[in-house]
XYZ file of C-alpha atoms in Angstrom:
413
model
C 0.000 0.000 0.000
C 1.105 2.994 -0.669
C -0.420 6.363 1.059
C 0.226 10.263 0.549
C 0.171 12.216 3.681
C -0.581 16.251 2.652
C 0.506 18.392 5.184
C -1.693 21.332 6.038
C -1.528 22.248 9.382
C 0.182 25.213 9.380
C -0.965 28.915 9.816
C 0.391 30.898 6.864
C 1.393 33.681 9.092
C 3.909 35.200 6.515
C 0.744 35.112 3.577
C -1.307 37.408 6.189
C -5.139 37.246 5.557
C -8.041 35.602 8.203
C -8.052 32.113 6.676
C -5.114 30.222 6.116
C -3.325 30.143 2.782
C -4.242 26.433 1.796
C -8.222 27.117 2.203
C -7.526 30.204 -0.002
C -9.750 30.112 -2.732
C -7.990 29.508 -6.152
C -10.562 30.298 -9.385
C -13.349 28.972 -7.570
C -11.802 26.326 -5.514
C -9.947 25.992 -2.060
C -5.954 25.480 -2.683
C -6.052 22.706 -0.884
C -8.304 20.761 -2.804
C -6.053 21.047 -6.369
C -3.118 19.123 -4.048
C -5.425 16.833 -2.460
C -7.339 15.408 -5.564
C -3.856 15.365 -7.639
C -3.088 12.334 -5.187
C -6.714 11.113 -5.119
C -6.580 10.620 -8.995
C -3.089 8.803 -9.012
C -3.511 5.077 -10.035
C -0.525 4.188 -7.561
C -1.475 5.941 -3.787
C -4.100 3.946 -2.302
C -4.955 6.306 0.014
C -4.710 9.551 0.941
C -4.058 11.019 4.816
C -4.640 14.804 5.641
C -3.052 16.497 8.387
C -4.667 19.881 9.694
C -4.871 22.463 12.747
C -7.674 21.801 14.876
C -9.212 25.547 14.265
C -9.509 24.662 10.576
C -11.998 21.780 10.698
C -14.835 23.798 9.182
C -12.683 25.097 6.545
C -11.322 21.278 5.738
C -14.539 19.569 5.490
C -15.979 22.359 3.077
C -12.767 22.119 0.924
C -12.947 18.252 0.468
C -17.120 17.516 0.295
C -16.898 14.637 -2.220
C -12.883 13.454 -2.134
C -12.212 10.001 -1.501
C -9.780 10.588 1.989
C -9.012 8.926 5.121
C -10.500 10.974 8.604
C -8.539 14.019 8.737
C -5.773 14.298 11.645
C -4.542 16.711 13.823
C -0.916 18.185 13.226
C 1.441 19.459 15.453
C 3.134 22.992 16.042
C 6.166 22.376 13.684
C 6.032 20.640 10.378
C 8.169 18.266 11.471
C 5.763 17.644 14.275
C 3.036 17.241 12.144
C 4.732 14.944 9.936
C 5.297 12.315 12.791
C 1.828 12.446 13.692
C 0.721 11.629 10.459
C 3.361 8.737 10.153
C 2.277 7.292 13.706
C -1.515 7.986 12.689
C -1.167 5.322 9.467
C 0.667 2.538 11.197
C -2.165 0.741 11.227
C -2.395 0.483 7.795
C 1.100 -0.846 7.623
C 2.261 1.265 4.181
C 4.906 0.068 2.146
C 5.601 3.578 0.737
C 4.543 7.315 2.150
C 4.662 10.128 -0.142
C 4.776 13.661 1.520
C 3.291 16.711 -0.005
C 2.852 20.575 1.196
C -0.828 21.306 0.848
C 0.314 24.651 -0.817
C 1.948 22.900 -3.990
C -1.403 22.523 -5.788
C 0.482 22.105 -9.347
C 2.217 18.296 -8.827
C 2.301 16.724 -11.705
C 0.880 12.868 -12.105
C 4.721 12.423 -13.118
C 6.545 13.638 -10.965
C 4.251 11.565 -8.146
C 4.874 8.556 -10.472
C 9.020 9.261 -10.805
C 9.085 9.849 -6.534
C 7.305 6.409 -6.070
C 9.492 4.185 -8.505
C 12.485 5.626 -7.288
C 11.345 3.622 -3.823
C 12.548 0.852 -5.263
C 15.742 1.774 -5.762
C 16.458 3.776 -2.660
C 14.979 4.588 0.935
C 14.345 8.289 0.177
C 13.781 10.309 -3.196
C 12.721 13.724 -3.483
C 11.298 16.517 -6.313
C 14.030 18.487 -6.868
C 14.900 21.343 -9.476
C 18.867 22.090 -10.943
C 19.738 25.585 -10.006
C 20.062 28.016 -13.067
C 20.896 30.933 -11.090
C 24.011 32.043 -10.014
C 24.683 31.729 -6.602
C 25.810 34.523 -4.007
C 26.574 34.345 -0.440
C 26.390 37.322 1.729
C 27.786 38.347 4.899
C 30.450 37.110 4.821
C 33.807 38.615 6.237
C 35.210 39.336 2.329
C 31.748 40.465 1.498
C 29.487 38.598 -1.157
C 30.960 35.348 -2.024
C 30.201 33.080 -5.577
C 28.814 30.225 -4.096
C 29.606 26.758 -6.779
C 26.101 25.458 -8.122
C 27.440 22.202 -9.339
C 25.289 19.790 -7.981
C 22.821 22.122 -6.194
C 19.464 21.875 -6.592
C 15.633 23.262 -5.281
C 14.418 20.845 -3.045
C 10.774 20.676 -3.324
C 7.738 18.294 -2.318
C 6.522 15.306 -2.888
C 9.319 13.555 -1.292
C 8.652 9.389 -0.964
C 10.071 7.404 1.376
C 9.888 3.720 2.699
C 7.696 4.099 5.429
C 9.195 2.126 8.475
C 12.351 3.708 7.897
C 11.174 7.029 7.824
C 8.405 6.339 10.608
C 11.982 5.006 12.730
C 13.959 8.340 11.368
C 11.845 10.689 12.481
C 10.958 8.966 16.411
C 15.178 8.761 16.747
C 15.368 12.869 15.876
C 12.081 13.212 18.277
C 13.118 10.929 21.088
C 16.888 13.247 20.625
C 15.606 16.621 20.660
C 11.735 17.372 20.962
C 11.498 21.016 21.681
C 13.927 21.710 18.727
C 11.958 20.621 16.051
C 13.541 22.803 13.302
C 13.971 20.481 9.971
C 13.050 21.900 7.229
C 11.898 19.528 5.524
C 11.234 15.356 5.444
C 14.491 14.343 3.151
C 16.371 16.455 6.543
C 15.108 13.855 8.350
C 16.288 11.198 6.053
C 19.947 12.768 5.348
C 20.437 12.683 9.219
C 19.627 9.263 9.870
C 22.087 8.283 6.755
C 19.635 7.505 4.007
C 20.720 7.525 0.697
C 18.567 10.219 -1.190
C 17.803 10.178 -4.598
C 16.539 13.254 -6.824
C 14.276 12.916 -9.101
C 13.348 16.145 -12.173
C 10.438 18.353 -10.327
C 9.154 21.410 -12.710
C 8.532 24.871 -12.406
C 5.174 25.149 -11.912
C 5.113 22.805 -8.442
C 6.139 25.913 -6.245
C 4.588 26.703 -2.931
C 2.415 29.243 -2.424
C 3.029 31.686 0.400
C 2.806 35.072 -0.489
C 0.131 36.824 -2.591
C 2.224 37.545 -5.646
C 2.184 33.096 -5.719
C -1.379 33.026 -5.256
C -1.948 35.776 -8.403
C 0.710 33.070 -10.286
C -1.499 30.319 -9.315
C -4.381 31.833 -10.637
C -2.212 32.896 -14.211
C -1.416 28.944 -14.323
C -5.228 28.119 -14.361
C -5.950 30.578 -16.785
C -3.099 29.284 -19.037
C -4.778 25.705 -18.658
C -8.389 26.544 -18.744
C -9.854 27.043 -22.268
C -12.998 26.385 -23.443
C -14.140 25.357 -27.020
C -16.539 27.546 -29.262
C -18.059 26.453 -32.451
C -18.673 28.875 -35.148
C -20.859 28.152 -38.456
C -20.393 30.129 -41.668
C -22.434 29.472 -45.136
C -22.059 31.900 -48.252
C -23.752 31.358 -51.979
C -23.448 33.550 -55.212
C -25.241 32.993 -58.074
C -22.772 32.815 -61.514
C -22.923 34.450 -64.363
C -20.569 34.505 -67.342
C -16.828 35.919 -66.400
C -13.186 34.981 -67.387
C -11.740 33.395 -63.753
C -13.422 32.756 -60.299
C -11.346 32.735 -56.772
C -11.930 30.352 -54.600
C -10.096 30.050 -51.150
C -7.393 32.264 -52.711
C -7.172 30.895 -55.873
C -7.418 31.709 -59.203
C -9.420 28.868 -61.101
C -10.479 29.215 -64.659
C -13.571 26.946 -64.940
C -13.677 25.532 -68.702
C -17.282 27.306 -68.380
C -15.784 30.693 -68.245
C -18.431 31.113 -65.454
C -17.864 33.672 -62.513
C -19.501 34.745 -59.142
C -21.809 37.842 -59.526
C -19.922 39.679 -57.206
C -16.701 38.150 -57.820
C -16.468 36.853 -54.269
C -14.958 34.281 -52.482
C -17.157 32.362 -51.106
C -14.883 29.796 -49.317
C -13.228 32.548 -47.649
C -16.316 34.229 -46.987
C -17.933 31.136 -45.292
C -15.012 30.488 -42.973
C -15.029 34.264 -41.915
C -18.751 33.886 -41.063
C -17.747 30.595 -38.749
C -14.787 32.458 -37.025
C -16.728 35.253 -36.185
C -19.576 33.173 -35.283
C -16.889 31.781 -32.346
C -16.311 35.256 -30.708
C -20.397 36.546 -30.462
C -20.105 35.180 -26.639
C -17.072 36.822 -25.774
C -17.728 40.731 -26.520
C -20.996 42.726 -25.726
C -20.175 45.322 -28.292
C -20.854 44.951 -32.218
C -17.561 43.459 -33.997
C -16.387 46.346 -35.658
C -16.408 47.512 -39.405
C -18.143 44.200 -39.925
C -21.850 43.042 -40.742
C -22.435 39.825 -41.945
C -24.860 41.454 -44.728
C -21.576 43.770 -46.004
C -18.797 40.922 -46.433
C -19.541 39.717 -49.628
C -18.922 43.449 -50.963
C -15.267 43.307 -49.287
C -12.171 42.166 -50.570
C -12.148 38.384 -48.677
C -8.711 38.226 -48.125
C -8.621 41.551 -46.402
C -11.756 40.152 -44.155
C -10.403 36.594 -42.774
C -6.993 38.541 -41.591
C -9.558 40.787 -39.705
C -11.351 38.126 -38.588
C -8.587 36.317 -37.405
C -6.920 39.701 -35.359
C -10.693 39.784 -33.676
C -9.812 36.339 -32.439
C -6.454 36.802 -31.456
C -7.564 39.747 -29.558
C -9.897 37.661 -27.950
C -7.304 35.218 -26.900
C -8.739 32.540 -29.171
C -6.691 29.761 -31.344
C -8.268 28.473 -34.221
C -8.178 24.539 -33.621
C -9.924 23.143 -37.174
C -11.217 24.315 -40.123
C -13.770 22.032 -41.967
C -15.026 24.047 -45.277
C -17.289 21.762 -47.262
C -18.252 23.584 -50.776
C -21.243 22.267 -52.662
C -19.266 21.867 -56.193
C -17.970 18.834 -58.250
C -16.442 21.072 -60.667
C -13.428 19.668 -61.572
C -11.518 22.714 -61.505
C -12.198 23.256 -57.898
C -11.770 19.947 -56.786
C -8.131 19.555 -58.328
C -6.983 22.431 -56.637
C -8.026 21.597 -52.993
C -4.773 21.247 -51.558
C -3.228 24.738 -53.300
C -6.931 26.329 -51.395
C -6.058 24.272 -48.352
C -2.301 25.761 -48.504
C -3.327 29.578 -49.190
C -6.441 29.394 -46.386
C -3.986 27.681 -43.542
C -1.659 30.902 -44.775
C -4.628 33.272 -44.188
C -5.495 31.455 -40.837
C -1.960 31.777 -39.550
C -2.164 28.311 -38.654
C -0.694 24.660 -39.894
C -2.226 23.193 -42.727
C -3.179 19.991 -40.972
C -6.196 22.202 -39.394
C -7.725 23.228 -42.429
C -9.751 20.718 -44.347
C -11.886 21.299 -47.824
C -13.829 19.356 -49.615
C -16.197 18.792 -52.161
C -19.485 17.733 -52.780
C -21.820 15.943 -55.688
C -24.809 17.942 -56.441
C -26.128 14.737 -57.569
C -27.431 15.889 -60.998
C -29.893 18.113 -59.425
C -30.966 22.368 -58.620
C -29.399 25.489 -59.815
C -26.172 24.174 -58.424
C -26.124 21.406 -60.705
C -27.392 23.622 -63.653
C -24.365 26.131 -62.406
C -26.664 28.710 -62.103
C -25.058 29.185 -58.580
C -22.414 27.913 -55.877
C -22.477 27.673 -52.565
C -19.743 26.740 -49.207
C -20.457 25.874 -45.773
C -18.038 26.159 -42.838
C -17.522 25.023 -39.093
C -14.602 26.548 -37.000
C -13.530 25.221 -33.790
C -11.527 27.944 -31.732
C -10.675 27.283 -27.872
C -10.661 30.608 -26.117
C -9.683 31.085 -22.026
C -12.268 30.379 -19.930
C -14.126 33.630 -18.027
C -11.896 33.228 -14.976
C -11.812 34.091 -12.214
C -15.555 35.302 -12.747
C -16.641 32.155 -14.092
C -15.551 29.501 -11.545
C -14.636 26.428 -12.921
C -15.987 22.909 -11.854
C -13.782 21.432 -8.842
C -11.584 18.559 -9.223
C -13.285 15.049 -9.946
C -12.919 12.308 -6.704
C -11.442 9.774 -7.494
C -12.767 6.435 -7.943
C -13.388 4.744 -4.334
C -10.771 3.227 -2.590
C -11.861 4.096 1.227
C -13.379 1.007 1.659
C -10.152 -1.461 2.472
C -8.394 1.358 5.040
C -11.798 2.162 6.567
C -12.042 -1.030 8.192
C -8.669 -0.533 9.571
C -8.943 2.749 11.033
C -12.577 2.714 12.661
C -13.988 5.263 10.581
């Protein structure tokens, strides 16, 4: 068995505010709750132990309604403190492996959980850890600032995995020692003093701890970054023909062997797709798109109109995902030059061809487009754009599947 204990018992006295930093709320959710269900949802910890300050209770059970977790336990007044107590509070279920986590790191990633555990079975102790890019400087020193050697040096961070009876037996020696100088830093302290070999495994950027405003408005920039949702956009435009030297479709010049010609001499595969990726942004502004109407594009140069379209969606923050243009031809001249109008639109777009797709289809021998009295395109445009955060709060992380059912038994609950 393996089980993560999340330490959150501390006060957060150097984030200031009236509730403690980990029950901060984080684009709609508590802090906590982004660290806790990161090791709910991990196929590898089979259960998950919580360690908190007995003021906080209220603020705990509203920040975990519907996680899969052991009771909650009471932590100490050190981390270290707290730490033991949640060690001693698991014996029962007899763990092979404990994984330790700050409950203000809400950004672990699955695999750096994944890299802490396997490196159990290697060695007693392994640890997140980041190389240090930075050069170093010590100061106060008698000589004044001194260039402190980085080889070697990294960040330690958490989660830091350990076999638990040797770190259960590590940190009882250090207690039984000293217990009013409870001062370590951190768990792999504990190991390094009780001779464990320590391995490091790659932790990223984004697993920081947050304890000061300025990390909480990061936080919240990381969600954003993440959080996109996806908008749908539909476009249609038809012309009726007429006799003409050259049509342009998607950008290019085609010279149908009927000499025929849009009235207007529009495109109307450009013109459909700027209908869809406009259709995409409607939700995100309250006032009217400017210099365009969907009655005045076909009486505008169509090139000129997409590359406004698509500066309305940058703006917007949007990326254009997929482009599916269907245009309701079998004109042979059209449909040999798909992938030269495929090229020229994805050039338009701004984006890789491989999102743009056109095709054609059979009229099937029937109406005015099969008598070429007139042609016609449809479009849909998928374009993710960020989520309205923080005034749109997102839905909380999902529990994880049950696993409460084998440790309850063992623990009373």
């Amino acid at each position: 068995m393996n089980v993560a204990l999340i330490v959150a018992a501390g006060r957060g006295t150097r984030f200031g505010g009236t509730i403690p930093k980990q029950y901060r709320e984080l684009a709609g959710s508590p802090v906590i709750r982004y660290t806790i269900a990161a090791f709910c949802r991990h196929p590898q910890i089979d259960a998950v132990q919580v360690l908190i300050h007995p003021s906080d209770l209220k603020f705990y059970t509203d920040a975990t309604s519907g996680l899969d977790l052991l009771p909650p336990l009471i932590g100490g007044n050190t981390r270290q403190e707290s730490v033991l107590l949640g060690l001693e509070g698991i014996i029962d279920l007899n763990p092979r492996k404990v994984i330790i986590h700050d409950a203000v790191r809400p950004f672990v990633e699955q695999e750096t959980i994944s890299a802490v555990l396997n490196a159990l079975d290697r060695v007693p102790c392994a640890i997140a850890g980041l190389k240090v890019a930075d050069t170093l400087k010590q100061c106060g020193q008698p000589e004044g600032v001194k260039t402190i050697d980085r080889t070697g040096i990294v960040r330690a961070q958490t989660p830091q995995g350990f076999r638990y009876h040797d770190i259960l037996a590590a940190h009882r020696q250090i207690h039984a020692a000293n217990p009013l100088n409870l001062d370590m830093t951190d768990d792999a302290m504990v190991a390094e003093h009780a001779g464990m070999r320590i391995e490091v495994v790659p932790g990223t950027d984004d697993n920081f701890k947050i304890t000061t405003e300025a990390d909480l408005q990061r936080a919240t920039a990381i969600l954003e970054r993440g959080h996109r949702e996806t908008h749908t956009g539909w476009g249609f435009d038809s012309q009726p023909l007429r006799q003409g030297g050259h049509m342009t479709m998607c950008g290019i010049m085609l010279r149908p062997r009927a000499g025929m010609n849009t009235a207007d001499r529009a495109d109307i595969g450009l013109n459909a797709i700027t209908r869809a990726v406009l259709g995409t942004v409607g939700g995100l502004r309250e006032e009217p798109i400017s210099g365009f109407t969907f009655r005045n594009i076909r009486f505008q140069n169509s090139e000129v109109l997409i590359r406004k379209a698509v500066s309305i969606v940058a703006m917007a923050g949007g990326k254009i995902e997929h482009i599916d243009l269907t245009l309701i031809t079998d004109w042979e001249e059209i449909t040999d030059s798909i992938a030269d109008m495929v090229a020229r639109s994805a050039s338009l777009l701004s984006i890789p061809q491989g999102r743009v797709s056109i095709k054609c289809i059979e009229t099937d021998d029937m109406g005015f487009f099969f008598r070429r009295d007139a042609i016609a395109a449809q479009c849909l445009a998928t374009i993710s754009y960020p989520a309205d955060l923080p005034g749109q709060a997102p839905s909380r992380p999902s529990p994880a599947p049950s696993r409460r059912t084998a440790v309850a038994d063992r623990i009373g609950s």
